[in-house]
């Protein structure tokens, strides 16, 4: 275990990612695991299960033509909850488009989630963005952008802002290994290092950026090793090991809060599904590859861990599944029955107040017959 | 009332607002101890300290990206981009992020960042120290675009921009940074965004301009006046939102229009002005709308005086349009 205040080792690909939980869910000998109280341990299980069940149902809805688009997280759920768990509510998170678990952990409801996917009148972002581009300012969850990497300098800037304001809040920013090829990543790493920003830069290295494998993104031995050049600690962690992610996150958060600056975390995981509902991975990768990763499933590993702590039972699992599914189905039904945001809201929120030219365009739009909605059955 | 130049007026506005509002921070290249390459932030580091006035690494995407994050946390960042020509590495952060944050989050996340940047030619700066990229930003929903021409407006418009709730691209006419002098009240005052100003009343035709071009157009008017012409000159001050009322009122009175800007002609801001006037006041027009603009070439070094709209070129357009 990495003690608070100690420099975190830079681990290259030659080293195994830092891991605490063995495949059978027991704690590896010689590792110092963070203590997760029983209630929290079960809540983490329920959360990961919720992402799994919601993803499954939403992909089905997408295939039925009831959702325009979807992106699933199958096999990467531990990165969501391992990142979210050590944060306070006054901390901030800049998600990319594959961390719904962070939203859920901080209190985003299934109802909000499903309404966003539908872009209906109760969508928290008012139908302004494609499905999975959530935003929840009441949870310090920042609006998601589609272009990869743009959120990284913003998260560093927010952390700089906290430091300037003499607060000990930290920011956590997620991105995939593909985003480490962007200029935004390098600019952000450099700013974070120079300003000792209290920021945790969390790379979900899931091996694939749509059809492009990780070895086409970088010639570095790892993502974590890039931290060295920017004067910050970098660590490679098993991205399917919830306990190990919590451990490295706790360490990084403690360092950030103590004014010791940023940390780059590379969580090594795998994108078992397609990039999105529009993608077909069978066109570019060996189907045996995702199969192999099924054996390392993070939810199953956590289940075994809970079983070893005598916390998990089939009955409890069934109860969680039933509760989640019932809530989800009710939300899906309700979301499908809700109407679209009113046409005139198209012009809201471009600016704080409606300027004259938009007033004029709004009047023009409202004076003509309404077209059919662009998507959905509502 | 002191007579100041634009640099002094900008500096004073920043100082007033930093004293008034502890959320205001300044960041950029060389803006700290040095006070900026044009000295617009002189003395601010000494008064407010390195937490509120700080140099960044040399990366515009980082300057704007991090400013967005600071605004999300509740600060009021006023980043400086050293030359408008260097703004493009931050283009994605400005156009796709800053401009769209409020909208894409359903109003959850306003990001009131005011980007100050010197623009324009006439300083022997070649391609990369002379450009006028205002049209790119006026074309981006979610951004306000403000361009003062004189010290009084520079101070009042900058104070309005920083106190507003929207992102602003605040472009400063560097050719006249020091040459344009005028009386500036010492205390606090604002000039509202979205309001143009008639700088010369006239009956014969309307000249629309902004920034350094206002001075060129005033000179052109003096030349034309000698030959008996009587142009009205309007300093737009804010390109977005545009004060269409003031523009149209003048056009309806004169029936003739000359538009002047340094940026290339094709799809320049003048194209929008001409289209707007054609849409709303075609029947008032008695002559084709004339545009005096930079040519559709990259900004040249040696031949910059050929490229830049000069008083002579504008005066010629005034005469031709008036006599059409």
XYZ file of C-alpha atoms in Angstrom:
702
model
C 0.000 0.000 0.000
C 1.129 3.481 -0.786
C 1.402 5.628 2.289
C 0.146 9.191 2.251
C 2.800 11.659 1.230
C 5.054 9.046 -0.302
C 5.986 9.396 -3.942
C 4.042 6.977 -6.058
C 6.169 4.646 -8.145
C 6.179 5.027 -11.902
C 5.270 1.669 -13.299
C 5.966 0.720 -16.899
C 4.398 -2.053 -18.908
C 7.071 -4.381 -17.645
C 5.451 -4.150 -14.239
C 2.159 -5.714 -13.413
C -0.461 -3.083 -12.595
C -0.887 -2.526 -8.885
C -3.465 -4.964 -7.600
C -4.988 -5.897 -4.261
C -7.774 -8.318 -5.059
C -6.853 -11.685 -6.468
C -9.186 -13.158 -9.091
C -10.898 -15.178 -6.376
C -11.730 -11.978 -4.471
C -9.284 -12.503 -1.642
C -6.728 -9.900 -0.674
C -3.304 -10.620 -2.081
C -0.798 -11.436 0.639
C 1.453 -8.525 1.516
C -0.899 -5.815 0.260
C -2.390 -3.272 2.590
C -6.013 -2.978 1.522
C -8.120 0.081 2.335
C -10.896 -0.692 4.760
C -14.328 -0.430 3.202
C -17.152 -0.642 5.757
C -19.707 -3.404 5.072
C -22.493 -1.015 4.173
C -20.276 0.869 1.698
C -18.932 -2.375 0.266
C -22.471 -3.478 -0.521
C -23.386 -0.063 -1.892
C -20.431 -0.298 -4.276
C -21.646 -3.716 -5.406
C -25.149 -2.428 -5.943
C -23.781 0.533 -7.887
C -21.711 -1.591 -10.254
C -24.646 -3.928 -10.693
C -26.849 -0.937 -11.508
C -24.500 0.227 -14.280
C -24.449 -3.307 -15.681
C -28.228 -3.658 -15.652
C -28.913 -0.158 -16.949
C -26.405 -0.637 -19.791
C -27.978 -3.943 -20.764
C -31.472 -2.485 -20.875
C -30.451 0.720 -22.680
C -28.595 -1.184 -25.400
C -31.763 -3.228 -25.949
C -33.802 -0.030 -26.209
C -31.312 1.341 -28.688
C -31.540 -1.832 -30.785
C -35.323 -1.496 -30.737
C -34.970 2.002 -32.146
C -36.262 3.647 -28.986
C -32.968 5.438 -28.230
C -30.900 7.260 -30.827
C -27.544 6.225 -29.444
C -25.894 4.549 -26.484
C -22.463 3.841 -25.004
C -21.929 1.044 -22.525
C -19.293 0.504 -19.867
C -19.329 -3.292 -19.553
C -16.213 -4.480 -17.749
C -15.055 -0.984 -16.751
C -17.418 -0.339 -13.851
C -14.700 -0.558 -11.190
C -13.027 2.531 -12.677
C -16.203 4.544 -12.061
C -16.686 3.581 -8.441
C -13.035 3.362 -7.512
C -12.641 6.935 -8.724
C -15.816 8.258 -7.139
C -15.578 6.551 -3.751
C -12.666 8.553 -2.267
C -14.106 11.943 -3.277
C -16.109 14.365 -1.125
C -19.229 15.976 -2.527
C -17.414 19.328 -2.654
C -14.851 17.768 -5.013
C -15.467 17.899 -8.735
C -15.524 15.342 -11.503
C -15.008 15.893 -15.229
C -16.254 12.675 -16.789
C -15.777 11.488 -20.332
C -18.682 9.566 -21.864
C -18.063 6.204 -20.212
C -18.370 6.771 -16.463
C -22.085 6.730 -15.590
C -21.204 5.035 -12.290
C -19.613 8.248 -11.012
C -22.893 10.067 -11.604
C -24.856 7.324 -9.835
C -22.467 7.157 -6.885
C -22.834 10.892 -6.294
C -26.619 10.708 -6.397
C -27.729 11.014 -10.016
C -31.018 9.163 -10.294
C -31.961 6.537 -12.841
C -34.830 8.861 -13.722
C -32.465 11.719 -14.647
C -30.253 9.264 -16.489
C -33.041 7.844 -18.614
C -34.606 11.238 -19.260
C -31.243 12.521 -20.541
C -31.029 9.574 -22.940
C -34.477 10.445 -24.255
C -33.781 14.187 -24.512
C -37.284 14.802 -23.221
C -38.823 17.653 -21.280
C -37.316 16.402 -18.005
C -33.833 15.845 -19.397
C -31.514 17.777 -17.048
C -29.761 19.222 -20.110
C -33.025 20.072 -21.897
C -32.493 17.859 -24.939
C -29.409 19.753 -25.977
C -27.013 16.843 -26.337
C -26.883 13.279 -27.650
C -27.564 10.433 -25.227
C -24.892 9.795 -22.528
C -23.768 13.442 -22.417
C -24.978 14.069 -18.889
C -24.421 17.092 -16.672
C -25.344 17.552 -13.018
C -24.199 20.795 -11.418
C -25.864 19.897 -8.120
C -23.375 17.011 -7.895
C -20.318 18.895 -9.238
C -20.468 16.613 -12.264
C -19.359 18.680 -15.251
C -21.108 18.586 -18.610
C -19.703 15.943 -20.962
C -18.196 16.879 -24.335
C -17.817 14.473 -27.266
C -14.392 15.573 -28.544
C -11.915 13.617 -26.451
C -9.482 15.256 -24.060
C -11.007 18.745 -23.947
C -12.103 18.247 -20.337
C -8.550 17.595 -19.102
C -7.219 21.196 -19.107
C -10.577 22.330 -17.721
C -10.261 19.947 -14.774
C -6.722 21.146 -14.138
C -7.997 24.738 -14.285
C -10.738 23.966 -11.794
C -8.159 22.491 -9.444
C -6.024 25.613 -9.914
C -9.139 27.632 -9.083
C -9.648 25.697 -5.845
C -6.043 26.306 -4.913
C -6.309 30.030 -5.744
C -9.478 30.150 -3.608
C -7.577 28.532 -0.718
C -9.954 25.558 -0.642
C -8.836 21.954 -0.427
C -11.279 20.633 -3.021
C -9.821 18.416 -5.719
C -10.867 17.545 -9.252
C -10.947 14.142 -10.874
C -10.878 13.921 -14.659
C -11.527 10.796 -16.701
C -10.342 10.086 -20.223
C -9.459 7.080 -22.325
C -6.031 6.087 -23.595
C -6.995 7.516 -26.985
C -7.245 10.977 -25.419
C -3.614 10.777 -24.288
C -2.688 11.331 -27.946
C -4.333 14.754 -27.973
C -2.552 18.016 -27.394
C -5.109 18.749 -24.675
C -3.769 15.886 -22.551
C -0.176 17.084 -22.778
C -1.083 20.731 -22.224
C -3.119 19.729 -19.174
C -0.403 17.465 -17.748
C 2.072 20.306 -18.136
C -0.188 22.878 -16.472
C -1.018 20.424 -13.680
C 2.646 19.788 -13.005
C 3.740 23.438 -13.157
C 0.921 24.693 -10.909
C 0.864 21.615 -8.647
C -2.856 21.516 -9.306
C -4.893 19.338 -6.927
C -6.113 17.198 -9.788
C -6.272 13.454 -10.377
C -5.891 12.614 -14.043
C -7.536 9.230 -14.478
C -6.902 7.324 -17.689
C -9.227 4.409 -18.337
C -6.914 2.436 -20.566
C -9.453 0.055 -22.063
C -7.254 -0.937 -24.971
C -9.368 0.421 -27.801
C -10.297 3.809 -29.239
C -13.126 2.726 -31.553
C -11.077 0.364 -33.792
C -7.619 1.670 -32.938
C -5.633 -0.385 -30.434
C -3.560 1.163 -27.659
C -0.246 0.440 -29.370
C -1.281 2.799 -32.171
C -1.795 5.623 -29.683
C 1.614 5.647 -28.076
C 5.074 4.131 -28.275
C 5.502 4.627 -24.526
C 5.729 1.526 -22.394
C 2.651 2.679 -20.552
C 0.421 5.703 -20.070
C 1.518 6.074 -16.447
C 5.149 6.548 -17.435
C 4.211 9.814 -19.187
C 3.757 11.367 -15.733
C 7.530 11.313 -15.264
C 8.077 13.944 -17.953
C 5.569 16.297 -16.345
C 7.007 16.065 -12.860
C 4.193 14.190 -11.210
C 3.656 10.674 -9.913
C 2.095 8.156 -12.242
C 0.732 4.778 -11.313
C -0.592 1.808 -13.194
C -3.398 0.046 -11.458
C -5.532 -2.959 -12.264
C -8.633 -1.272 -13.641
C -10.836 -4.218 -12.784
C -9.781 -4.273 -9.141
C -12.078 -1.953 -7.231
C -10.030 -2.110 -4.046
C -6.753 -1.300 -5.782
C -8.306 1.679 -7.579
C -9.734 2.984 -4.316
C -6.296 2.607 -2.718
C -4.428 4.584 -5.373
C -7.211 7.159 -5.568
C -7.212 7.675 -1.799
C -3.500 8.240 -1.951
C -3.762 10.652 -4.886
C -6.641 12.577 -3.289
C -4.761 12.873 0.007
C -1.698 14.201 -1.785
C -3.781 16.676 -3.794
C -5.592 17.922 -0.692
C -2.327 18.305 1.155
C -1.011 20.603 -1.586
C 1.349 18.026 -3.045
C -0.054 18.273 -6.540
C -1.481 16.073 -9.274
C -1.302 12.350 -9.980
C -1.735 10.453 -13.227
C -3.517 7.142 -12.737
C -3.612 4.575 -15.521
C -6.304 2.011 -14.859
C -5.703 -0.986 -17.085
C -9.033 -2.409 -18.147
C -10.785 -3.530 -21.298
C -13.648 -2.308 -23.436
C -15.648 -5.508 -23.777
C -18.408 -3.958 -25.853
C -18.290 -1.708 -28.880
C -17.233 1.930 -28.709
C -20.907 2.831 -28.990
C -24.164 1.439 -30.315
C -22.958 2.496 -33.776
C -19.832 0.332 -33.582
C -19.213 -3.318 -34.533
C -16.013 -4.628 -32.927
C -16.208 -7.966 -34.786
C -14.991 -6.039 -37.829
C -11.603 -5.302 -36.265
C -10.760 -7.474 -33.290
C -10.510 -11.125 -32.389
C -13.683 -12.148 -30.538
C -11.561 -14.272 -28.196
C -10.062 -11.091 -26.744
C -13.182 -9.796 -24.958
C -13.891 -13.392 -23.915
C -10.581 -13.529 -22.068
C -11.442 -10.364 -20.189
C -14.751 -11.783 -19.021
C -12.714 -13.893 -16.594
C -11.403 -10.677 -15.052
C -14.829 -9.120 -14.650
C -14.721 -6.389 -11.971
C -18.237 -6.985 -10.699
C -17.640 -10.707 -10.290
C -14.337 -10.076 -8.552
C -16.006 -7.699 -6.106
C -18.792 -10.228 -5.587
C -16.233 -12.865 -4.631
C -14.607 -10.392 -2.295
C -17.948 -9.696 -0.608
C -18.576 -13.424 -0.421
C -15.227 -13.893 1.299
C -16.382 -11.256 3.793
C -19.671 -13.150 4.181
C -21.585 -10.126 2.904
C -22.860 -11.446 -0.403
C -25.807 -13.770 -0.817
C -27.818 -14.740 -3.876
C -30.925 -13.396 -2.142
C -29.329 -9.985 -1.667
C -28.173 -9.951 -5.285
C -31.671 -10.841 -6.463
C -33.167 -8.157 -4.262
C -30.824 -5.505 -5.705
C -31.478 -6.674 -9.255
C -35.199 -6.559 -8.752
C -35.154 -3.114 -7.165
C -32.949 -1.670 -9.895
C -34.896 -3.294 -12.717
C -38.242 -2.155 -11.355
C -37.037 1.410 -10.942
C -35.441 1.347 -14.372
C -38.512 -0.020 -16.137
C -40.733 2.554 -14.461
C -38.362 5.334 -15.530
C -38.158 4.036 -19.098
C -41.932 3.883 -19.332
C -42.319 7.389 -17.905
C -39.526 8.814 -20.067
C -41.115 7.467 -23.232
C -44.390 9.137 -22.371
C -42.888 12.566 -21.726
C -42.910 15.137 -24.485
C -40.014 17.024 -26.013
C -38.763 20.316 -24.618
C -40.893 23.180 -25.964
C -39.671 24.466 -29.360
C -38.978 27.962 -28.055
C -36.447 26.549 -25.550
C -34.114 26.078 -28.549
C -33.015 29.652 -27.948
C -32.543 29.484 -24.172
C -29.091 29.317 -22.572
C -27.085 30.454 -25.589
C -26.479 33.556 -23.472
C -27.624 34.593 -20.020
C -30.219 36.803 -21.683
C -31.759 36.531 -25.117
C -30.080 39.087 -27.423
C -32.135 40.840 -30.122
C -30.954 38.707 -33.045
C -32.009 35.510 -31.269
C -35.281 37.097 -30.244
C -35.931 37.758 -33.909
C -34.952 34.220 -34.989
C -37.121 32.739 -32.265
C -40.121 34.770 -33.429
C -39.484 33.644 -37.002
C -39.271 29.970 -35.989
C -42.389 30.165 -33.866
C -44.372 31.776 -36.679
C -44.052 28.790 -39.004
C -45.540 25.268 -38.777
C -43.694 22.849 -36.484
C -41.588 20.116 -38.157
C -41.635 16.508 -36.922
C -39.263 15.686 -34.048
C -35.833 14.583 -35.248
C -35.772 11.400 -33.168
C -37.657 9.232 -30.748
C -41.295 8.333 -30.616
C -42.436 11.334 -28.684
C -10.044 64.044 -16.328
C -6.828 62.259 -17.277
C -5.939 61.724 -20.919
C -5.006 58.084 -21.373
C -4.225 55.672 -24.146
C -5.966 52.311 -24.635
C -3.303 50.346 -22.713
C -3.735 52.607 -19.692
C -7.512 52.366 -19.926
C -7.437 48.561 -20.105
C -4.997 48.434 -17.224
C -7.214 50.698 -15.150
C -10.321 48.622 -15.874
C -8.529 45.452 -14.778
C -7.292 47.124 -11.596
C -10.737 48.510 -10.719
C -12.405 45.156 -11.212
C -9.737 43.200 -9.328
C -10.127 45.556 -6.373
C -13.895 45.276 -6.518
C -14.242 41.539 -7.152
C -11.854 39.030 -5.542
C -12.981 36.385 -8.041
C -11.213 38.119 -10.923
C -7.921 36.484 -11.935
C -5.581 37.204 -14.834
C -3.562 34.544 -16.596
C -1.567 34.304 -19.772
C 1.894 34.455 -21.245
C 4.133 37.083 -19.621
C 1.231 38.869 -17.924
C 2.698 38.552 -14.398
C 5.761 40.396 -13.185
C 6.525 41.638 -16.698
C 3.025 43.068 -17.171
C 2.399 41.670 -20.651
C 4.235 42.270 -23.908
C 2.052 45.337 -24.495
C 2.158 46.211 -20.756
C -1.621 45.983 -20.329
C -1.265 44.176 -16.989
C 1.533 46.368 -15.643
C 1.540 46.665 -11.872
C -1.257 44.158 -11.304
C 1.091 41.376 -10.182
C 2.609 43.739 -7.604
C -0.764 44.846 -6.290
C -2.679 41.562 -6.344
C 0.031 38.927 -6.100
C 0.906 35.807 -8.011
C -2.266 33.948 -7.042
C -4.408 36.361 -9.023
C -2.066 37.500 -11.793
C 0.051 34.687 -13.127
C 2.146 33.541 -16.039
C 1.267 30.243 -17.650
C 3.216 27.795 -19.753
C 3.231 28.755 -23.412
C 0.092 26.934 -24.539
C -3.076 28.782 -25.507
C -5.288 25.687 -25.256
C -4.104 25.360 -21.662
C -4.740 29.039 -20.934
C -8.325 28.930 -22.156
C -9.022 25.353 -21.022
C -7.838 26.103 -17.504
C -9.705 29.446 -17.484
C -12.904 27.518 -18.219
C -12.214 25.275 -15.221
C -11.590 28.300 -12.991
C -14.870 29.869 -14.129
C -16.676 26.598 -13.346
C -15.289 26.832 -9.831
C -16.688 30.368 -9.494
C -13.767 32.587 -10.445
C -13.865 35.325 -13.094
C -10.825 34.627 -15.259
C -9.615 37.249 -17.716
C -7.028 35.369 -19.778
C -4.826 37.223 -22.226
C -3.894 35.700 -25.569
C -0.713 37.569 -26.440
C -1.635 38.113 -30.100
C -4.949 37.188 -31.727
C -2.838 35.337 -34.295
C -1.929 32.845 -31.523
C -5.506 32.114 -30.525
C -5.975 29.149 -32.854
C -4.429 26.478 -30.597
C -7.230 27.437 -28.186
C -9.863 27.451 -30.917
C -11.400 24.137 -29.867
C -11.584 25.265 -26.237
C -13.203 28.553 -27.282
C -15.569 27.405 -30.001
C -16.516 23.906 -28.838
C -16.244 24.343 -25.084
C -16.397 27.918 -23.791
C -19.121 28.978 -26.223
C -21.276 25.908 -25.672
C -20.965 25.141 -21.964
C -24.072 27.007 -20.833
C -26.162 25.671 -23.693
C -25.040 22.069 -23.674
C -25.519 21.786 -19.916
C -29.065 23.092 -20.132
C -28.058 26.285 -18.371
C -26.302 24.479 -15.499
C -22.809 25.716 -16.242
C -22.269 29.320 -17.337
C -18.584 30.094 -17.966
C -18.015 33.852 -17.788
C -14.493 34.033 -19.215
C -13.325 37.256 -20.878
C -10.503 36.645 -23.351
C -8.474 39.772 -24.036
C -6.395 39.720 -27.183
C -4.641 42.366 -29.280
C -5.521 42.117 -32.970
C -4.933 43.839 -36.273
C -2.206 45.048 -38.598
C -0.194 48.132 -39.254
C 2.615 47.280 -36.863
C 4.941 45.516 -39.322
C 4.033 42.206 -37.780
C 3.568 40.013 -40.851
C 1.234 36.991 -40.916
C 1.441 36.157 -37.275
C 1.182 39.476 -35.494
C -1.468 41.209 -37.616
C -4.568 39.111 -38.110
C -8.180 40.082 -37.421
C -10.015 36.839 -36.615
C -13.253 38.409 -35.290
C -15.530 36.742 -37.843
C -14.665 33.234 -36.596
C -15.938 34.167 -33.172
C -18.934 36.234 -34.267
C -19.958 33.113 -36.213
C -19.919 31.013 -33.028
C -23.175 30.981 -31.057
C -22.519 31.602 -27.375
C -19.706 34.139 -27.689
C -19.932 37.900 -27.448
C -17.418 39.828 -29.532
C -16.352 43.267 -28.380
C -13.860 45.576 -30.107
C -13.246 49.045 -28.665
C -11.632 51.817 -30.708
C -10.676 54.302 -27.985
C -9.637 54.471 -24.320
C -13.022 55.522 -22.924
C -14.827 52.623 -24.581
C -12.002 50.176 -23.856
C -12.370 50.737 -20.114
C -16.152 50.848 -20.022
C -16.641 47.871 -22.337
C -14.059 45.764 -20.508
C -15.762 46.430 -17.175
C -19.123 45.470 -18.694
C -17.602 42.321 -20.184
C -16.069 41.117 -16.912
C -19.289 41.861 -15.001
C -21.421 40.011 -17.528
C -22.439 36.368 -17.328
C -21.305 35.330 -20.805
C -17.985 34.509 -22.458
C -16.528 37.477 -24.325
C -13.827 37.751 -26.957
C -12.434 41.211 -26.215
C -10.246 42.273 -29.124
C -7.963 45.240 -28.609
C -6.767 47.314 -31.601
C -3.027 47.134 -31.045
C -2.089 49.538 -33.853
C -3.735 52.340 -31.883
C -2.969 50.954 -28.393
C -0.909 54.043 -27.646
C -1.865 56.366 -30.493
C -5.542 56.572 -29.572
C -5.722 58.930 -26.622
C -8.676 60.435 -24.910
C -10.219 61.567 -21.685
C -11.066 58.693 -19.369
C -12.955 59.126 -16.086
C -10.883 57.829 -13.190
C -13.530 55.893 -11.303
C -15.937 53.153 -12.129
C -18.216 53.361 -15.173
C -19.427 50.959 -17.814
C -20.274 51.119 -21.490
C -23.024 48.632 -22.301
C -22.373 45.796 -24.764
C -24.517 45.731 -27.865
C -24.632 49.497 -28.327
C -22.954 51.172 -31.299
C -21.900 54.794 -31.306
C -22.224 57.459 -33.975
C -18.785 59.046 -33.982
C -19.455 61.482 -36.806
C -22.893 62.564 -37.853
C -23.462 62.878 -41.551
C -26.268 62.924 -44.075
C -24.885 61.365 -47.207
C -23.836 57.839 -46.421
C -23.121 55.484 -43.533
C -19.640 54.148 -42.794
C -19.643 51.064 -40.555
C -16.415 50.185 -38.778
C -14.870 49.052 -35.507
C -11.551 48.970 -33.682
C -8.536 50.553 -35.353
C -10.550 51.023 -38.555
C -12.601 53.721 -36.827
C -9.531 55.957 -36.893
C -8.904 55.146 -40.538
C -12.514 55.966 -41.366
C -12.433 59.248 -39.436
C -9.368 60.269 -41.461
C -11.114 59.151 -44.632
C -14.116 61.281 -43.721
C -11.858 64.294 -43.277
C -10.426 63.702 -46.753
C -13.865 63.262 -48.270
C -15.199 66.266 -46.451
C -12.716 68.470 -48.276
C -14.386 67.389 -51.501
C -17.810 68.210 -50.123
C -18.904 64.770 -48.933
C -20.712 64.254 -45.637
C -20.423 60.705 -44.297
C -21.837 59.414 -41.030
C -19.484 57.099 -39.146
C -20.682 54.398 -36.806
C -18.309 52.632 -34.412
C -20.003 49.276 -33.819
C -18.085 48.618 -30.551
C -19.804 45.228 -30.149
C -20.015 42.865 -33.131
C -22.090 40.366 -31.256
C -24.728 41.201 -30.260
C -24.887 43.811 -33.002
C -26.739 47.071 -32.493
C -28.862 46.688 -35.620
C -31.135 49.552 -34.584
C -28.433 52.201 -34.699
C -27.074 50.796 -37.976
C -30.476 50.636 -39.661
C -31.553 54.048 -38.438
C -28.506 55.530 -40.114
C -28.906 53.484 -43.302
C -32.546 54.513 -43.623
C -31.437 58.109 -43.323
C -28.517 57.982 -45.774
C -29.430 55.139 -48.149
C -25.761 54.386 -48.802
C -23.289 52.169 -46.968
C -19.531 51.656 -46.812
C -18.170 48.955 -44.551
C -14.523 48.881 -43.526
C -12.526 46.145 -41.798
C -8.980 44.811 -41.894
C -9.959 41.143 -42.047
C -10.167 39.459 -45.465
C -13.229 40.395 -47.478
C -14.756 36.990 -48.137
C -16.993 35.971 -45.230
C -15.615 38.851 -43.199
C -17.882 40.585 -40.705
C -18.784 43.074 -43.446
C -20.554 40.287 -45.309
C -22.894 39.835 -42.350
C -23.490 43.580 -42.111
C -24.234 43.817 -45.830
C -26.609 40.873 -45.705
C -28.406 42.220 -42.651
C -28.866 45.614 -44.297
C -30.066 43.997 -47.523
C -32.596 41.952 -45.538
C -33.937 44.814 -43.492
C -33.401 48.016 -45.431
C -33.113 47.119 -49.106
C -35.716 49.637 -50.141
C -33.759 52.416 -48.442
C -30.622 51.675 -50.455
C -29.682 53.945 -53.297
C -26.313 52.387 -54.082
C -24.605 49.009 -53.812
C -23.102 48.365 -50.394
C -19.361 48.866 -50.605
C -16.851 46.848 -48.597
C -13.315 48.094 -48.007
C -11.485 45.171 -46.467
C -8.235 43.318 -46.274
C -7.648 41.296 -49.427
C -8.287 37.556 -49.498
C -4.606 36.841 -49.054
C -2.616 35.987 -45.967
C -1.565 39.133 -44.150
C 1.665 40.368 -45.840
C 4.785 41.821 -44.283
C 6.457 44.198 -46.741
C 3.260 45.146 -48.558
C 1.068 45.633 -45.512
C 0.169 49.187 -46.502
C -1.201 47.824 -49.774
C -3.235 45.259 -47.865
C -4.632 47.434 -45.070
C -7.651 49.608 -45.829
C -6.137 53.111 -45.802
C -7.866 56.481 -45.395
C -7.438 56.985 -49.147
C -9.100 53.671 -49.992
C -11.989 54.338 -47.652
C -12.315 57.926 -48.913
C -12.509 56.635 -52.478
C -15.227 54.186 -51.513
C -17.089 57.006 -49.777
C -16.969 59.183 -52.882
C -17.902 56.373 -55.291
C -20.780 55.222 -53.120
C -22.050 58.749 -52.596
C -21.920 59.456 -56.325
C -23.396 56.163 -57.506
